[in-house]
Amino acid sequence: MKKAGIIMIIGSLLLLGLFKFPLWNIMLGAPQYPDPLGMNIYIDGIQGVEEFDLQNIDGLNHYIGMKTIPKADEMWEFAVFPKVILGMAILGVVIGLLGFFKKISYKFFLGWFVLMSVLGILGMYDFNNWLIDYGSNLDPNAILKLNNPDGTPMTYKPPLFGFQKLLNFDVTSLPHTGGYLMFVGMTLTLVAFWLGRKTSLKKATQ
């Protein structure tokens, strides 16, 4: 269980990378922008990939009636997410330490993983709802009002994951460094569970 406990601690600590690195990235490329515009989404706010990217994106969105990109204090998520991540990292370290000293079952490693997975799914659901609102709740007085072929108003929701064509923009939405660190950390907690289970079963057969 000692090795499993150490791996659990390492996996949990990788979550702290989200305080340094972006969780997600959205890039917009178009012929008139040789250097794509982009936004990095952190757990505590949104920043432009380059200095004036957010300003340029807001300027383009203004013509089609989209809202400006929210500031950190305009979304409750940016106040809650850091607390959740810090809490889960601390909980994971505590579980790993207790596992290291053989005070708890290896099943707690899996319990942490399941809880983190549920929180992650809820976070992605909330993020997708924001994207829907951001791309479809348009200003009726916008300068440009475009319709789909069937006559319905066009919406501009960026993809949650992957690539999508929006007007003449190529939009790509993918995890960033913080997101990959979180994925690796969660994977390590599964490894810790597997090692703990293997050790427990081995002792049971002796």
PDB file of C-alpha atoms in Angstrom:
ATOM      1  CA  MET A   1       0.000   0.000   0.000  1.00  0.00           C
ATOM      2  CA  LYS A   2       2.976   2.321   0.464  1.00  0.00           C
ATOM      3  CA  LYS A   3       3.668   2.558  -3.262  1.00  0.00           C
ATOM      4  CA  ALA A   4      -0.056   2.991  -3.982  1.00  0.00           C
ATOM      5  CA  GLY A   5      -0.263   5.755  -1.365  1.00  0.00           C
ATOM      6  CA  ILE A   6       2.674   7.633  -2.895  1.00  0.00           C
ATOM      7  CA  ILE A   7       1.159   7.420  -6.375  1.00  0.00           C
ATOM      8  CA  MET A   8      -2.169   8.657  -4.993  1.00  0.00           C
ATOM      9  CA  ILE A   9      -0.425  11.663  -3.451  1.00  0.00           C
ATOM     10  CA  ILE A  10       1.425  12.482  -6.672  1.00  0.00           C
ATOM     11  CA  GLY A  11      -1.768  12.170  -8.739  1.00  0.00           C
ATOM     12  CA  SER A  12      -3.655  14.480  -6.394  1.00  0.00           C
ATOM     13  CA  LEU A  13      -0.878  17.085  -6.360  1.00  0.00           C
ATOM     14  CA  LEU A  14      -0.936  17.277 -10.169  1.00  0.00           C
ATOM     15  CA  LEU A  15      -4.312  19.020  -9.832  1.00  0.00           C
ATOM     16  CA  LEU A  16      -2.445  22.018  -8.463  1.00  0.00           C
ATOM     17  CA  GLY A  17      -1.085  22.571 -11.957  1.00  0.00           C
ATOM     18  CA  LEU A  18      -4.486  24.082 -12.752  1.00  0.00           C
ATOM     19  CA  PHE A  19      -3.517  27.116 -10.661  1.00  0.00           C
ATOM     20  CA  LYS A  20      -0.610  27.760 -13.048  1.00  0.00           C
ATOM     21  CA  PHE A  21      -1.664  26.429 -16.448  1.00  0.00           C
ATOM     22  CA  PRO A  22      -4.871  26.845 -18.514  1.00  0.00           C
ATOM     23  CA  LEU A  23      -7.519  24.147 -18.280  1.00  0.00           C
ATOM     24  CA  TRP A  24      -8.848  24.728 -21.802  1.00  0.00           C
ATOM     25  CA  ASN A  25      -8.027  26.640 -24.978  1.00  0.00           C
ATOM     26  CA  ILE A  26     -10.203  27.980 -27.799  1.00  0.00           C
ATOM     27  CA  MET A  27      -8.532  29.229 -31.004  1.00  0.00           C
ATOM     28  CA  LEU A  28     -10.121  31.150 -33.886  1.00  0.00           C
ATOM     29  CA  GLY A  29      -8.371  31.218 -37.250  1.00  0.00           C
ATOM     30  CA  ALA A  30      -9.437  33.100 -40.384  1.00  0.00           C
ATOM     31  CA  PRO A  31      -7.806  34.373 -43.606  1.00  0.00           C
ATOM     32  CA  GLN A  32      -7.756  37.926 -42.247  1.00  0.00           C
ATOM     33  CA  TYR A  33      -5.898  36.726 -39.137  1.00  0.00           C
ATOM     34  CA  PRO A  34      -2.618  35.019 -40.130  1.00  0.00           C
ATOM     35  CA  ASP A  35      -1.963  34.623 -36.406  1.00  0.00           C
ATOM     36  CA  PRO A  36      -5.090  32.994 -34.902  1.00  0.00           C
ATOM     37  CA  LEU A  37      -6.924  34.647 -32.025  1.00  0.00           C
ATOM     38  CA  GLY A  38      -7.260  32.613 -28.872  1.00  0.00           C
ATOM     39  CA  MET A  39      -8.448  32.458 -25.315  1.00  0.00           C
ATOM     40  CA  ASN A  40      -7.035  30.369 -22.496  1.00  0.00           C
ATOM     41  CA  ILE A  41      -9.554  29.322 -19.879  1.00  0.00           C
ATOM     42  CA  TYR A  42      -8.139  29.002 -16.372  1.00  0.00           C
ATOM     43  CA  ILE A  43     -10.027  27.837 -13.301  1.00  0.00           C
ATOM     44  CA  ASP A  44     -10.092  31.449 -12.085  1.00  0.00           C
ATOM     45  CA  GLY A  45     -10.628  33.438 -15.291  1.00  0.00           C
ATOM     46  CA  ILE A  46     -10.145  33.816 -19.039  1.00  0.00           C
ATOM     47  CA  GLN A  47      -7.036  35.293 -20.644  1.00  0.00           C
ATOM     48  CA  GLY A  48      -6.044  35.958 -24.227  1.00  0.00           C
ATOM     49  CA  VAL A  49      -3.342  33.807 -25.783  1.00  0.00           C
ATOM     50  CA  GLU A  50      -1.765  37.072 -26.940  1.00  0.00           C
ATOM     51  CA  GLU A  51      -2.113  40.470 -25.293  1.00  0.00           C
ATOM     52  CA  PHE A  52      -4.968  41.862 -27.417  1.00  0.00           C
ATOM     53  CA  ASP A  53      -6.735  38.621 -28.382  1.00  0.00           C
ATOM     54  CA  LEU A  54      -9.708  39.069 -26.037  1.00  0.00           C
ATOM     55  CA  GLN A  55     -10.140  42.664 -27.162  1.00  0.00           C
ATOM     56  CA  ASN A  56     -10.094  41.614 -30.822  1.00  0.00           C
ATOM     57  CA  ILE A  57     -12.513  38.727 -30.222  1.00  0.00           C
ATOM     58  CA  ASP A  58     -14.935  41.030 -28.395  1.00  0.00           C
ATOM     59  CA  GLY A  59     -14.663  43.523 -31.265  1.00  0.00           C
ATOM     60  CA  LEU A  60     -15.625  40.870 -33.818  1.00  0.00           C
ATOM     61  CA  ASN A  61     -18.413  39.465 -31.652  1.00  0.00           C
ATOM     62  CA  HIS A  62     -19.928  42.920 -31.227  1.00  0.00           C
ATOM     63  CA  TYR A  63     -21.002  42.967 -34.888  1.00  0.00           C
ATOM     64  CA  ILE A  64     -23.031  39.750 -34.569  1.00  0.00           C
ATOM     65  CA  GLY A  65     -24.472  40.585 -31.148  1.00  0.00           C
ATOM     66  CA  MET A  66     -22.469  38.270 -28.931  1.00  0.00           C
ATOM     67  CA  LYS A  67     -21.673  39.238 -25.359  1.00  0.00           C
ATOM     68  CA  THR A  68     -18.216  40.313 -24.301  1.00  0.00           C
ATOM     69  CA  ILE A  69     -16.003  37.642 -22.779  1.00  0.00           C
ATOM     70  CA  PRO A  70     -16.812  37.665 -19.046  1.00  0.00           C
ATOM     71  CA  LYS A  71     -14.419  38.952 -16.419  1.00  0.00           C
ATOM     72  CA  ALA A  72     -13.505  36.666 -13.540  1.00  0.00           C
ATOM     73  CA  ASP A  73     -15.899  38.429 -11.142  1.00  0.00           C
ATOM     74  CA  GLU A  74     -18.810  38.063 -13.576  1.00  0.00           C
ATOM     75  CA  MET A  75     -18.990  34.255 -13.310  1.00  0.00           C
ATOM     76  CA  TRP A  76     -19.446  32.435 -10.007  1.00  0.00           C
ATOM     77  CA  GLU A  77     -17.556  29.466 -11.422  1.00  0.00           C
ATOM     78  CA  PHE A  78     -14.254  31.328 -11.308  1.00  0.00           C
ATOM     79  CA  ALA A  79     -14.670  31.803  -7.554  1.00  0.00           C
ATOM     80  CA  VAL A  80     -15.811  28.223  -6.862  1.00  0.00           C
ATOM     81  CA  PHE A  81     -13.544  26.146  -9.135  1.00  0.00           C
ATOM     82  CA  PRO A  82     -10.264  27.046  -7.383  1.00  0.00           C
ATOM     83  CA  LYS A  83     -11.766  26.052  -4.022  1.00  0.00           C
ATOM     84  CA  VAL A  84     -13.008  22.742  -5.448  1.00  0.00           C
ATOM     85  CA  ILE A  85      -9.654  21.905  -7.035  1.00  0.00           C
ATOM     86  CA  LEU A  86      -7.722  22.805  -3.882  1.00  0.00           C
ATOM     87  CA  GLY A  87     -10.153  20.800  -1.754  1.00  0.00           C
ATOM     88  CA  MET A  88      -9.859  17.731  -3.980  1.00  0.00           C
ATOM     89  CA  ALA A  89      -6.055  17.979  -4.028  1.00  0.00           C
ATOM     90  CA  ILE A  90      -5.921  18.160  -0.221  1.00  0.00           C
ATOM     91  CA  LEU A  91      -8.428  15.305   0.128  1.00  0.00           C
ATOM     92  CA  GLY A  92      -6.405  13.174  -2.284  1.00  0.00           C
ATOM     93  CA  VAL A  93      -3.173  13.816  -0.369  1.00  0.00           C
ATOM     94  CA  VAL A  94      -4.859  12.927   2.931  1.00  0.00           C
ATOM     95  CA  ILE A  95      -6.243   9.708   1.443  1.00  0.00           C
ATOM     96  CA  GLY A  96      -2.823   8.886  -0.011  1.00  0.00           C
ATOM     97  CA  LEU A  97      -1.122   9.442   3.359  1.00  0.00           C
ATOM     98  CA  LEU A  98      -3.694   7.303   5.165  1.00  0.00           C
ATOM     99  CA  GLY A  99      -3.220   4.626   2.539  1.00  0.00           C
ATOM    100  CA  PHE A 100       0.567   4.851   2.903  1.00  0.00           C
ATOM    101  CA  PHE A 101       0.260   4.174   6.635  1.00  0.00           C
ATOM    102  CA  LYS A 102      -2.343   1.434   5.966  1.00  0.00           C
ATOM    103  CA  LYS A 103      -5.073   3.242   7.859  1.00  0.00           C
ATOM    104  CA  ILE A 104      -7.712   2.984   5.106  1.00  0.00           C
ATOM    105  CA  SER A 105      -8.698   0.619   2.306  1.00  0.00           C
ATOM    106  CA  TYR A 106      -7.457   1.015  -1.272  1.00  0.00           C
ATOM    107  CA  LYS A 107     -11.123   1.505  -2.196  1.00  0.00           C
ATOM    108  CA  PHE A 108     -10.866   5.108  -1.021  1.00  0.00           C
ATOM    109  CA  PHE A 109      -8.548   5.751  -3.984  1.00  0.00           C
ATOM    110  CA  LEU A 110     -11.337   4.715  -6.336  1.00  0.00           C
ATOM    111  CA  GLY A 111     -13.839   6.762  -4.341  1.00  0.00           C
ATOM    112  CA  TRP A 112     -11.716   9.888  -4.871  1.00  0.00           C
ATOM    113  CA  PHE A 113     -11.501   9.155  -8.587  1.00  0.00           C
ATOM    114  CA  VAL A 114     -15.272   8.712  -8.895  1.00  0.00           C
ATOM    115  CA  LEU A 115     -15.938  11.952  -6.986  1.00  0.00           C
ATOM    116  CA  MET A 116     -13.431  13.868  -9.132  1.00  0.00           C
ATOM    117  CA  SER A 117     -14.979  12.382 -12.294  1.00  0.00           C
ATOM    118  CA  VAL A 118     -18.469  13.503 -11.247  1.00  0.00           C
ATOM    119  CA  LEU A 119     -17.185  17.005 -10.500  1.00  0.00           C
ATOM    120  CA  GLY A 120     -15.401  17.061 -13.855  1.00  0.00           C
ATOM    121  CA  ILE A 121     -18.564  16.033 -15.722  1.00  0.00           C
ATOM    122  CA  LEU A 122     -20.568  18.705 -13.909  1.00  0.00           C
ATOM    123  CA  GLY A 123     -17.886  21.250 -14.782  1.00  0.00           C
ATOM    124  CA  MET A 124     -17.969  20.329 -18.473  1.00  0.00           C
ATOM    125  CA  TYR A 125     -21.776  20.464 -18.450  1.00  0.00           C
ATOM    126  CA  ASP A 126     -21.644  23.945 -16.943  1.00  0.00           C
ATOM    127  CA  PHE A 127     -18.975  25.020 -19.455  1.00  0.00           C
ATOM    128  CA  ASN A 128     -21.100  23.770 -22.348  1.00  0.00           C
ATOM    129  CA  ASN A 129     -24.132  25.669 -21.034  1.00  0.00           C
ATOM    130  CA  TRP A 130     -22.024  28.835 -20.951  1.00  0.00           C
ATOM    131  CA  LEU A 131     -20.914  28.227 -24.545  1.00  0.00           C
ATOM    132  CA  ILE A 132     -24.555  27.810 -25.608  1.00  0.00           C
ATOM    133  CA  ASP A 133     -25.554  31.062 -23.925  1.00  0.00           C
ATOM    134  CA  TYR A 134     -22.471  32.847 -25.241  1.00  0.00           C
ATOM    135  CA  GLY A 135     -23.163  31.778 -28.831  1.00  0.00           C
ATOM    136  CA  SER A 136     -26.959  31.973 -28.985  1.00  0.00           C
ATOM    137  CA  ASN A 137     -28.132  34.728 -26.606  1.00  0.00           C
ATOM    138  CA  LEU A 138     -27.534  37.506 -29.118  1.00  0.00           C
ATOM    139  CA  ASP A 139     -28.263  41.224 -29.041  1.00  0.00           C
ATOM    140  CA  PRO A 140     -31.402  41.814 -31.183  1.00  0.00           C
ATOM    141  CA  ASN A 141     -29.932  45.172 -32.218  1.00  0.00           C
ATOM    142  CA  ALA A 142     -26.725  43.660 -33.591  1.00  0.00           C
ATOM    143  CA  ILE A 143     -25.222  45.215 -36.718  1.00  0.00           C
ATOM    144  CA  LEU A 144     -25.185  41.860 -38.526  1.00  0.00           C
ATOM    145  CA  LYS A 145     -28.164  39.510 -38.296  1.00  0.00           C
ATOM    146  CA  LEU A 146     -27.548  36.266 -40.170  1.00  0.00           C
ATOM    147  CA  ASN A 147     -29.962  33.402 -40.733  1.00  0.00           C
ATOM    148  CA  ASN A 148     -29.584  29.720 -41.443  1.00  0.00           C
ATOM    149  CA  PRO A 149     -30.862  28.312 -44.772  1.00  0.00           C
ATOM    150  CA  ASP A 150     -34.136  27.405 -43.042  1.00  0.00           C
ATOM    151  CA  GLY A 151     -34.632  31.013 -41.934  1.00  0.00           C
ATOM    152  CA  THR A 152     -33.832  30.539 -38.248  1.00  0.00           C
ATOM    153  CA  PRO A 153     -31.359  32.958 -36.638  1.00  0.00           C
ATOM    154  CA  MET A 154     -27.772  31.759 -36.848  1.00  0.00           C
ATOM    155  CA  THR A 155     -26.008  30.942 -33.588  1.00  0.00           C
ATOM    156  CA  TYR A 156     -22.286  30.955 -32.930  1.00  0.00           C
ATOM    157  CA  LYS A 157     -21.680  28.441 -30.154  1.00  0.00           C
ATOM    158  CA  PRO A 158     -18.020  27.359 -30.147  1.00  0.00           C
ATOM    159  CA  PRO A 159     -17.468  23.603 -29.962  1.00  0.00           C
ATOM    160  CA  LEU A 160     -17.064  22.066 -26.523  1.00  0.00           C
ATOM    161  CA  PHE A 161     -14.371  19.789 -27.907  1.00  0.00           C
ATOM    162  CA  GLY A 162     -12.804  19.595 -31.349  1.00  0.00           C
ATOM    163  CA  PHE A 163     -13.149  21.629 -34.546  1.00  0.00           C
ATOM    164  CA  GLN A 164     -16.032  23.607 -36.027  1.00  0.00           C
ATOM    165  CA  LYS A 165     -16.490  26.093 -38.868  1.00  0.00           C
ATOM    166  CA  LEU A 166     -18.246  29.314 -37.768  1.00  0.00           C
ATOM    167  CA  LEU A 167     -18.746  31.703 -40.690  1.00  0.00           C
ATOM    168  CA  ASN A 168     -15.229  32.166 -42.079  1.00  0.00           C
ATOM    169  CA  PHE A 169     -13.555  31.191 -38.797  1.00  0.00           C
ATOM    170  CA  ASP A 170     -11.996  27.824 -38.020  1.00  0.00           C
ATOM    171  CA  VAL A 171     -12.659  27.276 -34.310  1.00  0.00           C
ATOM    172  CA  THR A 172     -10.730  24.693 -32.314  1.00  0.00           C
ATOM    173  CA  SER A 173     -11.515  23.847 -28.680  1.00  0.00           C
ATOM    174  CA  LEU A 174      -9.153  21.511 -26.821  1.00  0.00           C
ATOM    175  CA  PRO A 175      -7.745  20.865 -23.350  1.00  0.00           C
ATOM    176  CA  HIS A 176      -4.602  22.816 -22.434  1.00  0.00           C
ATOM    177  CA  THR A 177      -1.667  21.952 -20.161  1.00  0.00           C
ATOM    178  CA  GLY A 178      -3.703  22.138 -16.940  1.00  0.00           C
ATOM    179  CA  GLY A 179      -6.350  19.855 -18.389  1.00  0.00           C
ATOM    180  CA  TYR A 180      -3.760  17.261 -19.386  1.00  0.00           C
ATOM    181  CA  LEU A 181      -2.138  17.435 -15.940  1.00  0.00           C
ATOM    182  CA  MET A 182      -5.535  16.811 -14.366  1.00  0.00           C
ATOM    183  CA  PHE A 183      -6.108  13.824 -16.671  1.00  0.00           C
ATOM    184  CA  VAL A 184      -2.693  12.351 -15.823  1.00  0.00           C
ATOM    185  CA  GLY A 185      -3.309  12.945 -12.116  1.00  0.00           C
ATOM    186  CA  MET A 186      -6.670  11.194 -12.220  1.00  0.00           C
ATOM    187  CA  THR A 187      -5.145   8.309 -14.164  1.00  0.00           C
ATOM    188  CA  LEU A 188      -2.476   7.935 -11.485  1.00  0.00           C
ATOM    189  CA  THR A 189      -5.162   7.616  -8.826  1.00  0.00           C
ATOM    190  CA  LEU A 190      -6.593   4.686 -10.795  1.00  0.00           C
ATOM    191  CA  VAL A 191      -3.115   3.173 -10.899  1.00  0.00           C
ATOM    192  CA  ALA A 192      -2.938   3.643  -7.124  1.00  0.00           C
ATOM    193  CA  PHE A 193      -6.266   1.839  -6.747  1.00  0.00           C
ATOM    194  CA  TRP A 194      -5.058  -1.027  -8.937  1.00  0.00           C
ATOM    195  CA  LEU A 195      -1.790  -1.378  -6.998  1.00  0.00           C
ATOM    196  CA  GLY A 196      -3.610  -1.222  -3.677  1.00  0.00           C
ATOM    197  CA  ARG A 197      -6.079  -3.864  -4.810  1.00  0.00           C
ATOM    198  CA  LYS A 198      -3.276  -6.063  -6.111  1.00  0.00           C
ATOM    199  CA  THR A 199      -1.412  -5.819  -2.801  1.00  0.00           C
ATOM    200  CA  SER A 200      -4.562  -6.518  -0.787  1.00  0.00           C
ATOM    201  CA  LEU A 201      -5.488  -9.571  -2.849  1.00  0.00           C
ATOM    202  CA  LYS A 202      -1.947 -10.888  -2.641  1.00  0.00           C
ATOM    203  CA  LYS A 203      -1.971 -10.677   1.154  1.00  0.00           C
ATOM    204  CA  ALA A 204      -5.390 -12.330   1.293  1.00  0.00           C
ATOM    205  CA  THR A 205      -4.079 -15.386  -0.551  1.00  0.00           C
ATOM    206  CA  GLN A 206      -1.009 -15.812   1.666  1.00  0.00           C
TER     207      GLN A 206
END
